[in-house]
Structures are given as C-alpha cells and as structure tokens.
Short mmCIF file of C-alpha atoms and ligand atoms in Angstrom, two decimals:
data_model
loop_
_atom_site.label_atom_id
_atom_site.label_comp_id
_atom_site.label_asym_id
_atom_site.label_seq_id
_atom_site.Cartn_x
_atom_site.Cartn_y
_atom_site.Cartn_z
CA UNK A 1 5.15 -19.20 -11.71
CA UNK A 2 1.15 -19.53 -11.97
CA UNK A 3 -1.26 -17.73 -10.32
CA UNK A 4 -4.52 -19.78 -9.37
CA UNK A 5 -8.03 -17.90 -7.94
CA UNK A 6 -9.75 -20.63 -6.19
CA UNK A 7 -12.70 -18.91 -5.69
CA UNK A 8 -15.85 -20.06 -4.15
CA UNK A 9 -19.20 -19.90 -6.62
CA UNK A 10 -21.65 -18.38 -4.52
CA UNK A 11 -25.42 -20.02 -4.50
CA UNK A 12 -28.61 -17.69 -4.91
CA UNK A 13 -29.43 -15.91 -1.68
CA UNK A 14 -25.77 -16.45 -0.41
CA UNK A 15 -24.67 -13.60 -2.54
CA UNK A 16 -26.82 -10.99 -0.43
CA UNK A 17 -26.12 -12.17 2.88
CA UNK A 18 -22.23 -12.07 1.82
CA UNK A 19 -22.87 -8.56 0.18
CA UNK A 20 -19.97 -6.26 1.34
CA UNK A 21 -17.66 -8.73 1.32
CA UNK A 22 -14.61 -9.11 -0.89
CA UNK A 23 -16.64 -12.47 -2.36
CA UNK A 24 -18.45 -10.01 -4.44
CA UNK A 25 -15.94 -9.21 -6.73
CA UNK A 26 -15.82 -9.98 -10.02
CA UNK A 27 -13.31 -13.04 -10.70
CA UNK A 28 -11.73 -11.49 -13.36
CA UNK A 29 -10.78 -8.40 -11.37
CA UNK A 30 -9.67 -10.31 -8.34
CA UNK A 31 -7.24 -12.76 -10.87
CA UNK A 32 -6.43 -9.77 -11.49
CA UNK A 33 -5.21 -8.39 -8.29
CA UNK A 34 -3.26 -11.41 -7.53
CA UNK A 35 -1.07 -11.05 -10.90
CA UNK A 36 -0.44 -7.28 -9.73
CA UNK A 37 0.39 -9.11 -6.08
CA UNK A 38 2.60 -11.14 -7.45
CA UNK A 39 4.42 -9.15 -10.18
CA UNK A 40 4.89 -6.66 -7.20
CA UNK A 41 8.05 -8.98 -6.60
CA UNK A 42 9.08 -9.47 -9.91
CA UNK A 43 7.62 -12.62 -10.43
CA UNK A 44 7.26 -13.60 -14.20
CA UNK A 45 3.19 -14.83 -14.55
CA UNK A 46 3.54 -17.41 -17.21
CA UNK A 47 -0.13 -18.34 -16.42
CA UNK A 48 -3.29 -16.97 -14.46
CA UNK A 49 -6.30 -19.19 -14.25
CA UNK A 50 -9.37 -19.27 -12.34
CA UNK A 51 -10.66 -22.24 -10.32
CA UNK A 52 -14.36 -21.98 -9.33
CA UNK A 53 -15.13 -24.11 -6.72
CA UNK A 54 -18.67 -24.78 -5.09
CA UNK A 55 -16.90 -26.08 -1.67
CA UNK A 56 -13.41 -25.88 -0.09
CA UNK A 57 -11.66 -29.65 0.54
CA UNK A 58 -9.93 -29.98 3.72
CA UNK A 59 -7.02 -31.63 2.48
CA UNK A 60 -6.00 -29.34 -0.87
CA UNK A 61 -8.64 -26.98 -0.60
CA UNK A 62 -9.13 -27.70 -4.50
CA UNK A 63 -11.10 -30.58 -5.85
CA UNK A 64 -9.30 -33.48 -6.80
CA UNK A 65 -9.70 -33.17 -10.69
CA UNK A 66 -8.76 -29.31 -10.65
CA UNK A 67 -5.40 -30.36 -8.79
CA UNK A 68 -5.11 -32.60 -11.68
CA UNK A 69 -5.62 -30.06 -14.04
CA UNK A 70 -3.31 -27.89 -12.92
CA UNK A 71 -0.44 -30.80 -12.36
CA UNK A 72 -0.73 -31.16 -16.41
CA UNK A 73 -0.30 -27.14 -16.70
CA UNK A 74 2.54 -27.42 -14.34
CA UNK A 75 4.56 -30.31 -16.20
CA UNK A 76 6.49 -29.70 -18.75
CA UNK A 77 6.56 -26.05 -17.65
CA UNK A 78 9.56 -25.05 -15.95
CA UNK A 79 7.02 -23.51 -13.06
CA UNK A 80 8.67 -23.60 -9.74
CA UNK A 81 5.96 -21.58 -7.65
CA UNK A 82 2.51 -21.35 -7.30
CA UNK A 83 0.61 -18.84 -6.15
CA UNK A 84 -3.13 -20.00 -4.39
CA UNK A 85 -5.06 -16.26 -3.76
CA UNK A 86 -6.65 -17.80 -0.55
CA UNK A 87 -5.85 -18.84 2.65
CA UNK A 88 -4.73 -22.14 2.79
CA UNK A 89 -4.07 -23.89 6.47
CA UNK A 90 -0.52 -25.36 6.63
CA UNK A 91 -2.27 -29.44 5.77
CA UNK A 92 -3.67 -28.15 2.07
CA UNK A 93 -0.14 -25.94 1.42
CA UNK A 94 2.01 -29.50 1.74
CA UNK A 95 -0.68 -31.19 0.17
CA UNK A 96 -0.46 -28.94 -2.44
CA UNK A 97 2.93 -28.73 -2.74
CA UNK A 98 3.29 -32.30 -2.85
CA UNK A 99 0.94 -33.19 -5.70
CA UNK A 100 2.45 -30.66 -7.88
CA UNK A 101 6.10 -30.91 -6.56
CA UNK A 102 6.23 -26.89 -6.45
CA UNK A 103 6.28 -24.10 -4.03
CA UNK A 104 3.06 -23.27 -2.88
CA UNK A 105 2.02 -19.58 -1.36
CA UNK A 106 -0.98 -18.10 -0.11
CA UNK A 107 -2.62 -14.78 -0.16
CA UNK A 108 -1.18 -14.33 3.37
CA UNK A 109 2.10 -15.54 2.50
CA UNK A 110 2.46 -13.53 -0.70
CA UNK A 111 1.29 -10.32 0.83
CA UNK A 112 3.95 -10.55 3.43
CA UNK A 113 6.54 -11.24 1.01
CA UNK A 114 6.05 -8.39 -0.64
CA UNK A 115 6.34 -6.29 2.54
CA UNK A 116 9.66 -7.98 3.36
CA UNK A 117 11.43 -6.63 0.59
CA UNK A 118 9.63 -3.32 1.03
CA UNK A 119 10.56 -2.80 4.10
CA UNK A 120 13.04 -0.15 4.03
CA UNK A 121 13.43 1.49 7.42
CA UNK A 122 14.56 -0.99 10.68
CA UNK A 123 11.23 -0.41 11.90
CA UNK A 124 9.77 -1.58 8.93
CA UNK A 125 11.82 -4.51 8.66
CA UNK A 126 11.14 -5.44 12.24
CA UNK A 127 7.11 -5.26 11.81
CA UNK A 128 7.40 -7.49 8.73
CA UNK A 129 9.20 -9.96 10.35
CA UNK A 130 7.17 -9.85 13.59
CA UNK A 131 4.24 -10.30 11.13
CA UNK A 132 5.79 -13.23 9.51
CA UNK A 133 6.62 -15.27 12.63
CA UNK A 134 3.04 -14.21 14.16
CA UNK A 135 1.72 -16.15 10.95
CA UNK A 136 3.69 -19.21 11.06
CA UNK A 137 2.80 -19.40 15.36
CA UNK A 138 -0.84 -19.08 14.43
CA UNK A 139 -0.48 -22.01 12.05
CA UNK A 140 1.81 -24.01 14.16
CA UNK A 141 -0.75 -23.31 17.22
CA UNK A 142 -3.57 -24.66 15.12
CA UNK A 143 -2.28 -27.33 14.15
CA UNK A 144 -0.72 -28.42 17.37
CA UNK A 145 -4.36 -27.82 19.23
CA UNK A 146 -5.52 -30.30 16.41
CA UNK A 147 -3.05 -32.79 17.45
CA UNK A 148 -3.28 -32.56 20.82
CA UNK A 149 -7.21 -32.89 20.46
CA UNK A 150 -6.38 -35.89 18.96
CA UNK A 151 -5.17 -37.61 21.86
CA UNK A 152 -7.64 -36.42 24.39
CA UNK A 153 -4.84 -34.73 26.24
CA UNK A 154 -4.41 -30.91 27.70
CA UNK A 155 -2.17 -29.02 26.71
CA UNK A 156 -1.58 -26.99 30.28
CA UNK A 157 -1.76 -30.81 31.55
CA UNK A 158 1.88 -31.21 30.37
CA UNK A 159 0.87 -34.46 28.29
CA UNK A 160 3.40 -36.59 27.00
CA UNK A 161 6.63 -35.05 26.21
CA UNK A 162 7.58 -32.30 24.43
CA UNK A 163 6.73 -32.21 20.68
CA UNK A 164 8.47 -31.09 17.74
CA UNK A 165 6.01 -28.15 17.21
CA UNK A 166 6.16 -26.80 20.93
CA UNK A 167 9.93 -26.98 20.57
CA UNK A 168 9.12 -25.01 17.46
CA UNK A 169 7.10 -22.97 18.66
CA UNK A 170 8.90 -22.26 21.49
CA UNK A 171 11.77 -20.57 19.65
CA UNK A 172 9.19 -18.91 17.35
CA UNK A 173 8.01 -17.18 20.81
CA UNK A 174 11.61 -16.73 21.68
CA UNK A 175 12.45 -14.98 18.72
CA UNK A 176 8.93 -12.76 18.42
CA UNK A 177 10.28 -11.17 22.38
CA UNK A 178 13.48 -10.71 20.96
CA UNK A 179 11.77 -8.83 18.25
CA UNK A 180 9.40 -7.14 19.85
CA UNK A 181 11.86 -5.61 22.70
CA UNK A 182 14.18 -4.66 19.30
CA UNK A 183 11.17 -2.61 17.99
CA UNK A 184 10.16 -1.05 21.34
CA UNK A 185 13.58 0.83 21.22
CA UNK A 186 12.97 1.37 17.23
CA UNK A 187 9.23 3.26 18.46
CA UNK A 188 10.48 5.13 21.47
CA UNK A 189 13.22 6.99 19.52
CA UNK A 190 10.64 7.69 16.81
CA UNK A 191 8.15 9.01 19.62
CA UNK A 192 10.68 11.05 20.42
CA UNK A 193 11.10 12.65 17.40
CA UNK A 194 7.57 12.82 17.23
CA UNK A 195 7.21 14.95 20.47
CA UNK A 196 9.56 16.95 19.15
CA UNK A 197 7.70 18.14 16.38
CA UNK A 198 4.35 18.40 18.50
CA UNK A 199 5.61 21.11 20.31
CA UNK A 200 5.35 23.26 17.26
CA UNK A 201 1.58 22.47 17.18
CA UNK A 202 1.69 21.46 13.53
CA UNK A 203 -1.66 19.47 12.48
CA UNK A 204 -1.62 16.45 10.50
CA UNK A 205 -3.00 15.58 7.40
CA UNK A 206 -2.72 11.80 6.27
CA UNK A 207 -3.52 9.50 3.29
CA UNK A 208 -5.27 6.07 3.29
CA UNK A 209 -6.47 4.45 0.93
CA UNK A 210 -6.32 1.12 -1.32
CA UNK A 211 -2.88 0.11 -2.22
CA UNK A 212 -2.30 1.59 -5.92
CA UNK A 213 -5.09 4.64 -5.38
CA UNK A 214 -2.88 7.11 -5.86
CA UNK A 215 -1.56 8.58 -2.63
CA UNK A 216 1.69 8.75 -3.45
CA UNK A 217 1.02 10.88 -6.50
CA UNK A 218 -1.36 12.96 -5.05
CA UNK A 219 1.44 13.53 -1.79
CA UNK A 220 3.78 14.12 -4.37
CA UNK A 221 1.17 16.93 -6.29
CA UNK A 222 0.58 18.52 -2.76
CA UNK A 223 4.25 18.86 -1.12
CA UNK A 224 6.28 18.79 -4.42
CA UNK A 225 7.77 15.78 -2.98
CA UNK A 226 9.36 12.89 -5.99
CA UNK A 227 8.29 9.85 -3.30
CA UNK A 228 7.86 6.75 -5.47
CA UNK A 229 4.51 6.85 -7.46
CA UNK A 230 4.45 3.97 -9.22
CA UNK A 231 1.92 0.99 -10.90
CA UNK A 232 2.44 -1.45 -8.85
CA UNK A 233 0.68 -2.82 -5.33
CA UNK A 234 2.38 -1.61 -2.35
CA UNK A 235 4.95 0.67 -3.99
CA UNK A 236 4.53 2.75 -0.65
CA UNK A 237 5.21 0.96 2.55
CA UNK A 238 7.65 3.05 5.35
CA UNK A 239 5.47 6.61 5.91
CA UNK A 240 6.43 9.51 4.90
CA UNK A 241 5.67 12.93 6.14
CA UNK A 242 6.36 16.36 4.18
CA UNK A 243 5.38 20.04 4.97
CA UNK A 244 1.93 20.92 3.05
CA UNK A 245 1.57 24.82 2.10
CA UNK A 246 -2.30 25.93 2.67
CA UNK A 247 -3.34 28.77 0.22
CA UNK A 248 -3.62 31.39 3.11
CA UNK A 249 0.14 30.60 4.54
CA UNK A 250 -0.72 28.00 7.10
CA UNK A 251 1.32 25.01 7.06
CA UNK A 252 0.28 21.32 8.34
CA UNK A 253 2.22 17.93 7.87
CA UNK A 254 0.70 15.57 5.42
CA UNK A 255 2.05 12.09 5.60
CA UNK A 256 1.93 8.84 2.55
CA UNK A 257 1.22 5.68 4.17
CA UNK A 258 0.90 2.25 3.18
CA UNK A 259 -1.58 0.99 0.80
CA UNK A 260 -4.73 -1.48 2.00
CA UNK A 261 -5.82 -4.41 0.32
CA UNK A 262 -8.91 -6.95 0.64
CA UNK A 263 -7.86 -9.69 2.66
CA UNK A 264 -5.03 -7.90 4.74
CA UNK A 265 -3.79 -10.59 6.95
CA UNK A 266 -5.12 -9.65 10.39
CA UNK A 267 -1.23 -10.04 11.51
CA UNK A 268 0.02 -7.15 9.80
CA UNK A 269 -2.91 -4.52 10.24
CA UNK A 270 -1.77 -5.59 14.26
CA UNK A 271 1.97 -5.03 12.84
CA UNK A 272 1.81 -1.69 11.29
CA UNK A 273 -0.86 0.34 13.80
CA UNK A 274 2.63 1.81 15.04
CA UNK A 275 3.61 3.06 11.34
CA UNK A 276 0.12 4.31 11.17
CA UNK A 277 -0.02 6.31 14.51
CA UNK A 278 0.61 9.23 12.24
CA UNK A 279 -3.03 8.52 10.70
CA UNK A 280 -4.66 7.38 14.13
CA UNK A 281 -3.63 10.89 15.68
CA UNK A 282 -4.41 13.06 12.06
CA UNK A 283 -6.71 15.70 12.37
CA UNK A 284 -8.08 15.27 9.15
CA UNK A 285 -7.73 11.93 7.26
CA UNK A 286 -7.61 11.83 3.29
CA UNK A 287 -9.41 8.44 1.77
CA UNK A 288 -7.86 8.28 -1.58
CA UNK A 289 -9.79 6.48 -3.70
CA UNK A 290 -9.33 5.55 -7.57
CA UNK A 291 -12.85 6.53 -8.97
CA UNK A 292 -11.96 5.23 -12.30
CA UNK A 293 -11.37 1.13 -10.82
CA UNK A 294 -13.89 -1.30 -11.25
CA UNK A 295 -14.03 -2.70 -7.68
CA UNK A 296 -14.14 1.02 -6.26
CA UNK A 297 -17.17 0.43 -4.21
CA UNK A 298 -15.12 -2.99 -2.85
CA UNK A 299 -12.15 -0.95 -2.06
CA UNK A 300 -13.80 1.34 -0.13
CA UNK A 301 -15.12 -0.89 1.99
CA UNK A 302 -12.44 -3.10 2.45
CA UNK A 303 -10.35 0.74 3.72
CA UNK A 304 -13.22 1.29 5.63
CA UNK A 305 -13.01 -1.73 7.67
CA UNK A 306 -9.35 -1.63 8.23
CA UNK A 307 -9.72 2.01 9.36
CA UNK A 308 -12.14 0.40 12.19
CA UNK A 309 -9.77 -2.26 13.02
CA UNK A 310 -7.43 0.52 13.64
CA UNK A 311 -10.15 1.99 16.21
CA UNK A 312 -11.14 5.08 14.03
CA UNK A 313 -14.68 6.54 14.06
CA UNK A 314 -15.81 6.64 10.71
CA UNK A 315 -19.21 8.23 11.46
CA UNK A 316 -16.69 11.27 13.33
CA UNK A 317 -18.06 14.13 11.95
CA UNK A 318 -16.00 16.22 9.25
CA UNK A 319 -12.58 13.81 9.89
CA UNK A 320 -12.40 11.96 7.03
CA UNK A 321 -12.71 13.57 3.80
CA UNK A 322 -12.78 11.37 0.51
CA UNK A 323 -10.98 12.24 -2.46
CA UNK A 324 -12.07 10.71 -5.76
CA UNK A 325 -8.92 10.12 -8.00
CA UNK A 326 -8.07 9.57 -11.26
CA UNK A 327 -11.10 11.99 -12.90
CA UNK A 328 -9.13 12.63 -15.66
CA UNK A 329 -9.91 8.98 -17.03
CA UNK A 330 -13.62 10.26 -17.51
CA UNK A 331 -15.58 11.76 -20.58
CA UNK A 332 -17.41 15.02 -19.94
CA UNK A 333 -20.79 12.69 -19.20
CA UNK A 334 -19.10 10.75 -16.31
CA UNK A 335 -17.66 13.62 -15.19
CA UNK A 336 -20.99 15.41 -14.82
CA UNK A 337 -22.42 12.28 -12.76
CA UNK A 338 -19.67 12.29 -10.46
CA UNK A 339 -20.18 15.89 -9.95
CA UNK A 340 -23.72 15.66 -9.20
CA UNK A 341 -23.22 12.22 -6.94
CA UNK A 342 -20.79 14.67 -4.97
CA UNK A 343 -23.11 17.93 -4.63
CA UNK A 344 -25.64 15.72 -2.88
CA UNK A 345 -23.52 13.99 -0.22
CA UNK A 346 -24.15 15.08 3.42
CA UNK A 347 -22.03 18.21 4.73
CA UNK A 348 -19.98 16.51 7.44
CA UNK A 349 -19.15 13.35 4.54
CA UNK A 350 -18.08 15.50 1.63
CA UNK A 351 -16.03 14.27 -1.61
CA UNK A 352 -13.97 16.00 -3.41
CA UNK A 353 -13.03 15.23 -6.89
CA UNK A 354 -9.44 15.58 -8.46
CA UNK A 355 -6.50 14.45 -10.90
CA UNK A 356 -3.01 13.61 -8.58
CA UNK A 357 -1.95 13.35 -12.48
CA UNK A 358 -3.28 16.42 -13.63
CA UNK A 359 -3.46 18.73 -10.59
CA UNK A 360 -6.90 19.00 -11.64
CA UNK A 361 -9.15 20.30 -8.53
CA UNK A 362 -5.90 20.33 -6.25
CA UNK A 363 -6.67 23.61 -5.06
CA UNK A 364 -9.91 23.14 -4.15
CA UNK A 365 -8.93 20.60 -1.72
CA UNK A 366 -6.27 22.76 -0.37
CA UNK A 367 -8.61 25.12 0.16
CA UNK A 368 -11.19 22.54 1.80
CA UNK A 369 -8.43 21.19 3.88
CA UNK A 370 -7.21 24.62 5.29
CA UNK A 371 -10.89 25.27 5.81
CA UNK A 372 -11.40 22.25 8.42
CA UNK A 373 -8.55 22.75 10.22
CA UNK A 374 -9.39 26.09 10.59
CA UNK A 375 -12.94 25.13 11.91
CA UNK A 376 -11.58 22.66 14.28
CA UNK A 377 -9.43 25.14 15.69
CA UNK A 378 -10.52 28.20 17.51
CA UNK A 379 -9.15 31.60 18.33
CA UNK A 380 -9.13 33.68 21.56
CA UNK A 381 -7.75 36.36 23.22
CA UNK A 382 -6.90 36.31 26.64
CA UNK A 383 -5.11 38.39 29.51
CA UNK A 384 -2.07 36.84 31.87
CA UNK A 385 0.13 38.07 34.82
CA UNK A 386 3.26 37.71 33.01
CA UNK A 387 4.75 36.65 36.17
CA UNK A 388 2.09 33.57 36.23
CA UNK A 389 5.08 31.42 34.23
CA UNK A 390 3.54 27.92 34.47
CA UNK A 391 0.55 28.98 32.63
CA UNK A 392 2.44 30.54 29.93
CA UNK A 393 4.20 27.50 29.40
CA UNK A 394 0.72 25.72 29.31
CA UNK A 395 -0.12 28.10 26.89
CA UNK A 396 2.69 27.34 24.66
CA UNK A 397 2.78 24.05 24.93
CA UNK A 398 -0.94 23.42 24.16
CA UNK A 399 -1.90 26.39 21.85
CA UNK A 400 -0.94 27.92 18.60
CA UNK A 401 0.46 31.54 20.15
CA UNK A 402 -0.57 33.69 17.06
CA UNK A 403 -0.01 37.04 19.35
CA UNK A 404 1.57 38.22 22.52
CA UNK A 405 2.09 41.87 23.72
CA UNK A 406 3.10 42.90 27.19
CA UNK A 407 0.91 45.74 28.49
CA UNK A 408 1.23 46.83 32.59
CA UNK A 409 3.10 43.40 33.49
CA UNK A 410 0.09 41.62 31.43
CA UNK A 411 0.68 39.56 28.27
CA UNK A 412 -2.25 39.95 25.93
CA UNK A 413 -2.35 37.00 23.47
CA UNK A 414 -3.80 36.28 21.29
CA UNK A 415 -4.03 32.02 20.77
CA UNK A 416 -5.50 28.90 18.61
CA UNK A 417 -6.14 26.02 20.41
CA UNK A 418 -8.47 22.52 19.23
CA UNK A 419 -11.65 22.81 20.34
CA UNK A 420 -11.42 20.17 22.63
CA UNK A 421 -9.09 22.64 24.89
CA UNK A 422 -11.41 25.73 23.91
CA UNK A 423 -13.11 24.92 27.36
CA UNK A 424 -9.80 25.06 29.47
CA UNK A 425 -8.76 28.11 28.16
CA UNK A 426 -11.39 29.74 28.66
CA UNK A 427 -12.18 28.31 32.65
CA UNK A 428 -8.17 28.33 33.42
CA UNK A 429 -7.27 31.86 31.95
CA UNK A 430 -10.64 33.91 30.76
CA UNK A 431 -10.31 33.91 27.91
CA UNK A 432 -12.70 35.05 25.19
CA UNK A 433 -13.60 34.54 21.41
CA UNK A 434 -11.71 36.69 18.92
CA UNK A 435 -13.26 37.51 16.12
CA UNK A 436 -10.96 39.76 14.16
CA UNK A 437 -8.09 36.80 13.04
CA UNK A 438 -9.24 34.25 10.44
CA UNK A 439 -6.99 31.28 9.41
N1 LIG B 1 -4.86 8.52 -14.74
C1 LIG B 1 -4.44 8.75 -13.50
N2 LIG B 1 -3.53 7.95 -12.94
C2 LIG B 1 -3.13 8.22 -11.68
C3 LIG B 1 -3.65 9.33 -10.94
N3 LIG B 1 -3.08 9.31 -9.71
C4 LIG B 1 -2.22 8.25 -9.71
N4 LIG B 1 -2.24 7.59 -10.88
C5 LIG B 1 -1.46 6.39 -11.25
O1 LIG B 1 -1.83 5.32 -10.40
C6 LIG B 1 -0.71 4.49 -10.11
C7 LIG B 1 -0.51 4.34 -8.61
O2 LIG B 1 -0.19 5.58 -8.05
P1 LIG B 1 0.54 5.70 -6.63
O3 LIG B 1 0.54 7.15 -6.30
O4 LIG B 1 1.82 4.97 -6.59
O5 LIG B 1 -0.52 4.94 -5.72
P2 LIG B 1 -0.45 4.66 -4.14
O6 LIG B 1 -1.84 4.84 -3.63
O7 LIG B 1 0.62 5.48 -3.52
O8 LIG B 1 -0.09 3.10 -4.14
P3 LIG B 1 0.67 2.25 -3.00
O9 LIG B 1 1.80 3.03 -2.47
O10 LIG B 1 1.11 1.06 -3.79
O11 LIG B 1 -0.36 1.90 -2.00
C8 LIG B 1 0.49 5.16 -10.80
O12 LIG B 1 0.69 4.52 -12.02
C9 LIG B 1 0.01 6.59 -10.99
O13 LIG B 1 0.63 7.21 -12.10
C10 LIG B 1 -4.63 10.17 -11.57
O14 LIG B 1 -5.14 11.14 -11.04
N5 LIG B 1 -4.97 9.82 -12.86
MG1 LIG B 2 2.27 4.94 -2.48
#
C-alpha cells in the first residue's frame, strides 16, 4: 500500500491566522504519522509521498496531474490500497478509487480501522462500530441532502419515492439503535462495578495524552503493571485501572486510557466519552506528554482540545498536572532548559519532568500526586449520637472514616472528605478542622 499527505501549502498571513492548528506541522512529521497510522495494522508501506496542494478539487480532492502521478507509481506495483491522510467526502474516495483502480481510505477511515481491531472488550467493540456506522450516516446524509437539493424537493415533504440511500440509511439507523441499546446494558453493568468501588472512597488518578506518549509505560512504572507499552499508535485502547501506592501508604486508582491524535474523527471522541468517564470524574488528571517529539507543542494542543470536547476545565486550578516524558533522550544542556522552563511555570499549572523508561523523577511525582490529593481533601473531627444511624451512613458513604471511637453513646471520628463536602460536614454534624493527621 502507499501512503499519500495531500497537504494544503499555506499562503503568507494564512499561516498565523491557522496557528494552533494541526496545518502547522511540518510535512515530514505528519507523513510521518500516517506511516505509524497505518503500520499500526500491519500494513506493509511500500511508498510514502507528499502531495502539496495550493487548493482542494471537489471531485478527487488532488489535482488532476498529481492523480496522474500517482496512477504511474501505482502500476506496475502490486499496490492494492491507498491511504489519503485527509478527509475525503464519499464523491473524491470513488473518484479516487476509480482512477487508480485501488482501495482508497481516509484519515477517518484509517483511524477507525485501527480501533476495530483494537477493540478488545464488548464495550469497546460496540463504540467502534457505533463510530463506524455514525461515519458512513454522516456521509450518506450529506450526500443525500446534496441530492435532494438538487431537485428542489424537501426532504420532510416526502418527495418522490424512496431512494436507495434513505433505504440505506434507514437500516444504518436501524442498526446504530440496535447498537446503542446493546451498549447501554454493556455501561450499566460497568457503572455498577464502578459504584461498587466508590464506596471505598478511592480517588482517581488518570492518563491522557497523545497516542504513543508514553502512558502505558509510565502506568506500567507506577503500578508495576506489564500492560502493553509498545511503539506503535494506539497500542492502548480498552482502559485500564490498577492500584497506585503513594509514598506515605495512601492508595488511589490510576487508570491507562486511550491515546489522542490530531484529527480525531469527531465520531469517536462522541464514541469513547463513556470509556473515558474514568478521566472525566479523576481527581487529578496526568497529561503525558513526549518532551523529546518534534510536534510536542502540536500534540499538546491537539490533547488539549479534545480534553474540552470532553467538557473538562483546563484553566481548573491544580487538576491537571503535566508530565514531560522521555527526558532521558536529552544531553545535560537540554536537560537544564527544561528544568528551568519548569521552575518558572505558575503554581496551580506545574510540570513535572521524568523517564517512564528510566524511573527517573518517578518519585517526585508520587510524591506531588499524594500531595494534591491530600490538599483537595480535608480532615475533621466531629461528634455523633451513635444512635443518629442515617448520618453515620452519610458519613460513610461520603467520607474517608480515618477514626471512630465510642465515648458516652457518642462516636468521635475522625473523617476526610473533598472539599466540596467540607461545608456539609461541618453545617450537618459540627464538625471542626483537625490538625493533628496529615495524609
Ligand atoms: N526513551 C524513552 N522512551 C519511552 C519513554 N516512555 C515510553 N517510551 C517509549 O515510547 C513508546 C510508546 O510508549 P507507550 O507507553 O506504549 O505509549 P502510550 O502513550 O501508552 O501509547 P498509546 O497507548 O499508543 O496511546 C514505547 O516504545 C516506549 O518504550 C521514556 O521515558 N523514554
Ligand atoms: Mg498505551
């Protein structure tokens, strides 16, 4: 197979009103990315290329002489696939296919792929294929709109028969319920589980970060875990959750989660927010990033944005903390730099710099991680009738009991609780700061 970058050639002045976006990158590096895309399904690159173009053609999104070009590549090749890292609408994928009597796949369409045969749990399985089928609607939609523009009809009108596409998409929508009932089942057990666990109030630590960061190693460095590290995009897609030892004997859950990428299809951020509800509810987020890549500032912007499209506060004080992998590919010199970039960043946006590979500054972020949860949490004592058994229960249910001693038909305890319940505890049951317990 071939792997083509179509990618635009920005004019003066365009380039800073695009700045932030994944245009930016450098060619190379994206070509780049796509090969790792692709050979994340075992697919044998016999040839990458770039295709600069200055505008995209409706009808192959290449210019005519490029799809030329790449016919004569093509034959006399045994090349049965090629791989266009763009979007392409449905019209410029047949187009394409037809002039150069291949298989043609998009960004979109390659990305999924690779999270089809990923997919390990049912759940997983199920949000691929939801993904998939919410991809092929959108393009069936869009082009049936098109059509239907076409002949000055409405489509709530009922217009003139029923076409091959609304049949089409008709048992697309059939088969998305289906799905979507399947995985409702799939997510209530799993909630279940879930509240299970919560009643031990166990805080959560979790890992974003661009696919191929490092999370997996570094989750594997903290919790002593063997979960597959590998160099590859998207070696990591069901989420995983292990036990994580603080220094002081405190325990929290940290959980490995799927890689990002620039350009993740809008369908299956949507798909996986369920698989991520471990990193929606975290109390302290880990953004992995690889220090040492080329396109880190890219990266972290395209994590950033799918971190908002997931509906979490970035600017949150003190809930994100970034980690800066892969220091151990630096000389003394760069190290320094990195270390003095770090010292200056603002309290409540710290960095922290380590080696998954190496364990190099591990404990430091232990220690910064048991530190935050401790902050967020607060202790107090407090006095209750022990005969007063629903507010007990409360108590267990939404506090850390650290201490409980019955004095006079009183139980003095001694609890953590987040500071967003600090205020109910204290109104509800009088209680007051302790100062004595620390961690
Ligand atoms: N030199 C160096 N390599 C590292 C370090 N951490 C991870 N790697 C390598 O980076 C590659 C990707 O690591 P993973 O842990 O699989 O990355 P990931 O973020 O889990 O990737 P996905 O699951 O694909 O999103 C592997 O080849 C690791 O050996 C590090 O600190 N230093
Ligand atoms: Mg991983």
């Amino acid at each position: 197979m071939i792997v083509i970058g179509p990618y635009l050639r920005m004019r003066r002045g365009e380039a800073e009103a695009q700045a932030g976006s994944h245009d930016l990158r450098d060619f190379a590096a994206r070509l780049e990315e796509a090969e790792g895309l692709a050979r994340a399904i075992d697919l044998e690159v016999a040839e990458a290329i770039t295709a600069p173009i200055s505008q995209i053609r409706p009808a192959t999104y290449l210019g005519k002489g490029k799809v030329e070009e790449i016919t004569g590549l093509i034959t006399g090749h045994d090349i049965e696939l090629v791989v266009m890292d763009c979007a392409l609408s449905p019209i410029q994928q047949r187009n394409l296919e037809k002039a150069w009597n291949t298989k043609v796949l998009d960004r979109t369409g390659l990305i999924l792929e690779i999270f089809g045969r990923r997919a390990k749990t049912k759940e997983g399985a199920l949000q691929v294929e939801l993904a998939h089928l919410n991809y092929q609607r959108s393009r069936l939609v869009r082009s049936w709109t098109h059509l239907e523009r076409q002949r000055g009809g409405f489509g709530f009108m009922g217009g003139p028969g029923e076409t091959q596409i609304e049949a089409d998409r008709r048992l697309i929508g059939d088969r998305i319920a289906r799905l979507e009932n399947e995985l409702k089942k799939v997510q209530a057990t799993r909630r279940l589980h879930r509240a299970g666990r919560q009643r031990v109030p166990y805080r959560v630590v979790a890992l974003v970060g661009y696919t191929n960061a490092g999370k997996s190693t570094l989750f594997n460095r903290l919790t002593r875990a063997e979960v597959q590290a590998a160099d590859m995009l998207f070696a990591t897609l069901d989420p995983t959750l292990r036990a994580l030892k603080l220094p002081h004997g405190g325990k929290a859950m940290l959980s490995d989660t799927v890689g990002f990428i620039s350009n993740l299809p809008t369908q299956l951020v949507a798909a996986f927010r369920a698989t991520l509800e471990e990193v929606l509810e975290a109390d302290i987020i880990l953004h992995v990033r690889d220090i040492a890549h080329e396109d880190a500032e890219a990266q972290q912007r395209d994590v950033d944005a799918v971190l908002r499209q997931l509906g979490i506060d970035l600017e949150a004080s003190g809930r994100i903390l970034e980690i800066w992998n892969k220091i151990d590919r630096f000389g003394p010199e760069e190290r320094e730099n990195l270390l003095n970039i770090a010292a200056r960043r603002p309290p409540d946006h710290p960095c922290l710099l380590v080696s998954a590979a190496t364990g190099e500054g591990i404990d430091t972020l232990l220690g910064a991680i048991e530190d935050r949860l401790a902050a967020m949490r607060t202790t107090l004592d407090l006095s209750i009738d022990a005969s007063d058994g629903a507010g007990i229960s409360w108590l267990h249910r939404n506090a850390e009991v650290l201490n409980k001693e019955l004095n006079d038909g009183r139980f003095d305890m001694t609890v953590r609780v987040d500071e967003t319940k600090r205020d109910i505890v204290v109104n509800r049951f009088g209680a007051v700061p302790n100062l004595s317990v620390s961690v």
